[in-house]
Amino acid sequence: MEWGSESAAVRRHRVGGERRDGPGATPQPEREAPAQDSLADSCGGGARTRKRSGAGSALSEAPAALGLALYLLALRTLVQLSLQQLVLRGAPGHRGEFDAGQARDYLEHITAIGPRTTGSPENEILTVHYLLEQIKLIEVQSSSLHKISVDVQRPTGSFSIDFLGGFTSYYDNITNVVVKLEPRDGAQHAVLANCHFDSVANSPGASDDAVSCSVMLEVLRVLSTSSEALHHAVIFLFNGAEENVLQASHGFITQHPWASLIRAFINLEAAGVGGKELVFQTGPENPWLVQAYVSAAKHPFASVVAQEVFQSGIIPSDTDFRIYRDFGNIPGIDLAFIENGYIYHTKYDTADRILTDSIQRAGDNILAVLKYLATSDMLATSSKYRHGNMVFFDVFGLFVIAYPSRVGSIINYMVVMAVVLYLGKKFLQPKHKTANYTKDFFCGLGITLISWFTSLVTVLIIAVFISLIGQSLSWYNHFYVSVCLYGTAAVAKIIFIHTLAKRFYFVNASGQYLGEVFFDVSLFVHCGFLIALTYRGLCSAFISAVWVAFPLLTKLCVHKGFKQHGAQGKFIAFYLLGMFIPYLYALYLIWAVFEMFTPILGRSGSEIPPDVVLASILAGCTMILSSYFINFIYLAKSTKKTMLTLTLVCSVTFLLVCSGTFFPYSSNPASPKPKRVFLQSCSSQHVTRTFHDLDGNIVKRDSGIWINGFDYTGMSHITSHIPEINDTIRAHCEESAPLCGFPWYLPVHFLIRKNWYLPAADVSPRDPAHFRLVSKERTPWDSVKLTFEATGPSHMSFYVRTHKGSTLSQWSLGNGTPVTSKGGDYFVFYSHGLQASAWQFWIEVQVLEEQPEGMVTVAIAAHYLSGEDKRSSQLDALRDKFPDWTFPSAWVCTYDLFVF
């Protein structure tokens, strides 16, 4: 099975002195090989037949390069078209149909309340009142076939989680609004729909997650007015403390009496603003849930690839899915809006930025899936179907393909066997052919790996240099810059390495023969990926199967039809047609990767160079997309113009980036891409106390505005606008204090090590935090039990560091076993609703060896995220100085440290 005509390129006997370029061609006398042939012999082995210049089968460079570029551009256009919202809405208010207009009305009312942090009147009173009011109206309109029950839950509890390096969470009197829709005679089983109505500080939270609650209200309305009776109950949970790291869902699933009815759930979330809602987690196991989505969803958008990427921990985020899975042992489906993550958790997350079509498609899908589950016999006996995982992926939003992972493994290994048979035939040719082919194959494999390695190294060198000169994120507001800089460099380096190999190593080999070899090499590499992914049990191995099966079929078909015509127009056309599916789907996934990761790199902290990450991703995409086009390098007459063009584009872009032409951020109202800055006006009080002495003295006291930039550029772009924020006020770590002595809201200290501390006047909140040692006692097992009491605002952080010779053995939080954060300190995240009693808890310290500096250091930070205490005059004045392309999220906090 060969690429081109039946010639010496096919037979490739490296003996004698002639080759045939086609039927009836005149044998050419062998000329003396040039000196570099000795280099070629090491890879090719033996004497080589020389190519005649101007062989008819060689491709013209310019048309071939332009054709490939247009081919990829056309595929990218098809991907873009498939991602557009093309939803036809039914008549507003039509019974049984989801009405996006009504859902939008809910959304606008909720976001008009403003930011809704847990514990604020906006969250605990105004939003709850609005939800109950709308639920009451829906209940009045409901059909007599259904019964609606409403409960407002105020749970208190604690749990530990390994998110962000691990910490413990404690919540008190937070709010859940729970609605149960069930048949008039009741139900023994239920499916849960979950959203959250709280938001992060300083953001209206339209996409995260008010739109989901709006969709759920409208789904509740439609189901309750339906003339079709449900078999099972549908529980709608509007939870009021998800942004507090999943507290409200924990309170519901571990304490609410209706939780025992739930057999499956759907969680609605957001990692962006609008667009399509992606199914990015299912299970665990329970493949029937995927089948339910496949059968019911009207506008499917799902991928097991997203599931495995998310669950790998690469994305620094988590959802209520984890709580229901880990604490409720309930399977479910996790959906999230992923587009336009640039304005996620910012002031720009407003209702007007969410397309009505986006609301409609989400509502159509949620309504259909909930109705399917609520009438399914499988829900009642879901435990019987808990077996194995599913491979699932949508085909450009048209439909979903899903099958059990064990079936996927069988398919994958069948594809592998097909490759083994195909390559095995090559390696089992007569000995004189096999020796030459084997040497060229492994030489080609080595060259391909070298080209990929040098491509990666090249873009990493550029990325590191760009980072060192302070021009990171130049592509954040202009994504094409990353393609022109890193993409062109990666492609140029791959072409360059293969051109060198063609010129110096494969001097006398036919282009058609080399095209054959490098196709086989690419097939072999993708087959290796397929084996590795399948062996590890990853469902996303189906991608490699696609990238092996379709090219192999294409190769066989092209060979049969065009073995007499060489690499001419028809061959190219049919070859590209055969690659249509793998390349189209690859671009579809690549879009999702960049849609998710590009915005995340703008909020990934000060320690991760975003250019290095993006350059690596682009290099990887280039390797994949170029793999089955490498053979065209050997079929083409030349690659000089292509390399020159790519080098020119890369060089010009590089110079423009170095000169600062591309500013990373934008305040464009149509498409803002702001820089995120956290400002905390802090009054910090460090109190050191002698051992067993509760009357220690203050050893340090200062006040200032603590500034954190959430991306790699730090304050480099800010200093010119606000000169007082410069490197002279860089904050220094207090080595003896937990988490460096700063009032971290969450334990992200390992992600953000560059921060600034601008001196400012003391802050005096109207509701100051109080922290005291209630008791200190020695236990019968010779440990010291310290009981504390704290009162303060709705959000506080508690930190613990044990001293040398001491260990924290247990405490009254979580499951009783202390969980350390990264760095070895202990972090507790506390929040409460509108009102709460004093927070009393204890820790137990095992003292192995008494030290003069005490046994433990503790600190508490009080965060004022709402109300008048949130602001200070100096904080407001500084925030107003920030340019409009930033999003400064500001609040007041206090910090107190003690030693015991």
Short mmCIF file of C-alpha atoms in Angstrom, two decimals, residues 44 65 106 209 218 240 244 250 329 364 401 508 522 571 585 587 612 634 643 808 811 876:
data_model
loop_
_atom_site.label_atom_id
_atom_site.label_comp_id
_atom_site.label_asym_id
_atom_site.label_seq_id
_atom_site.Cartn_x
_atom_site.Cartn_y
_atom_site.Cartn_z
CA GLY A 44 18.40 5.22 5.03
CA ALA A 65 0.61 25.85 1.41
CA TYR A 106 -36.55 36.68 36.54
CA ASP A 209 -25.44 31.94 38.77
CA GLU A 218 -39.21 28.93 34.55
CA GLY A 240 -27.51 30.88 48.97
CA ASN A 244 -18.48 30.39 50.01
CA HIS A 250 -23.39 20.68 51.90
CA ASN A 329 -23.16 9.60 47.18
CA ASP A 364 -35.05 23.62 26.67
CA ILE A 401 -22.58 9.81 20.65
CA ASN A 508 18.13 10.28 -2.86
CA SER A 522 2.28 9.84 12.32
CA PHE A 571 -5.02 12.86 -4.52
CA TYR A 585 -13.34 17.64 15.56
CA LEU A 587 -10.48 22.21 15.87
CA VAL A 612 4.73 29.68 28.87
CA TYR A 634 8.39 15.71 1.36
CA MET A 643 9.29 29.14 6.06
CA LEU A 808 -2.46 19.66 65.95
CA TRP A 811 -10.38 19.89 66.52
CA ASP A 876 -12.48 54.39 47.81
#
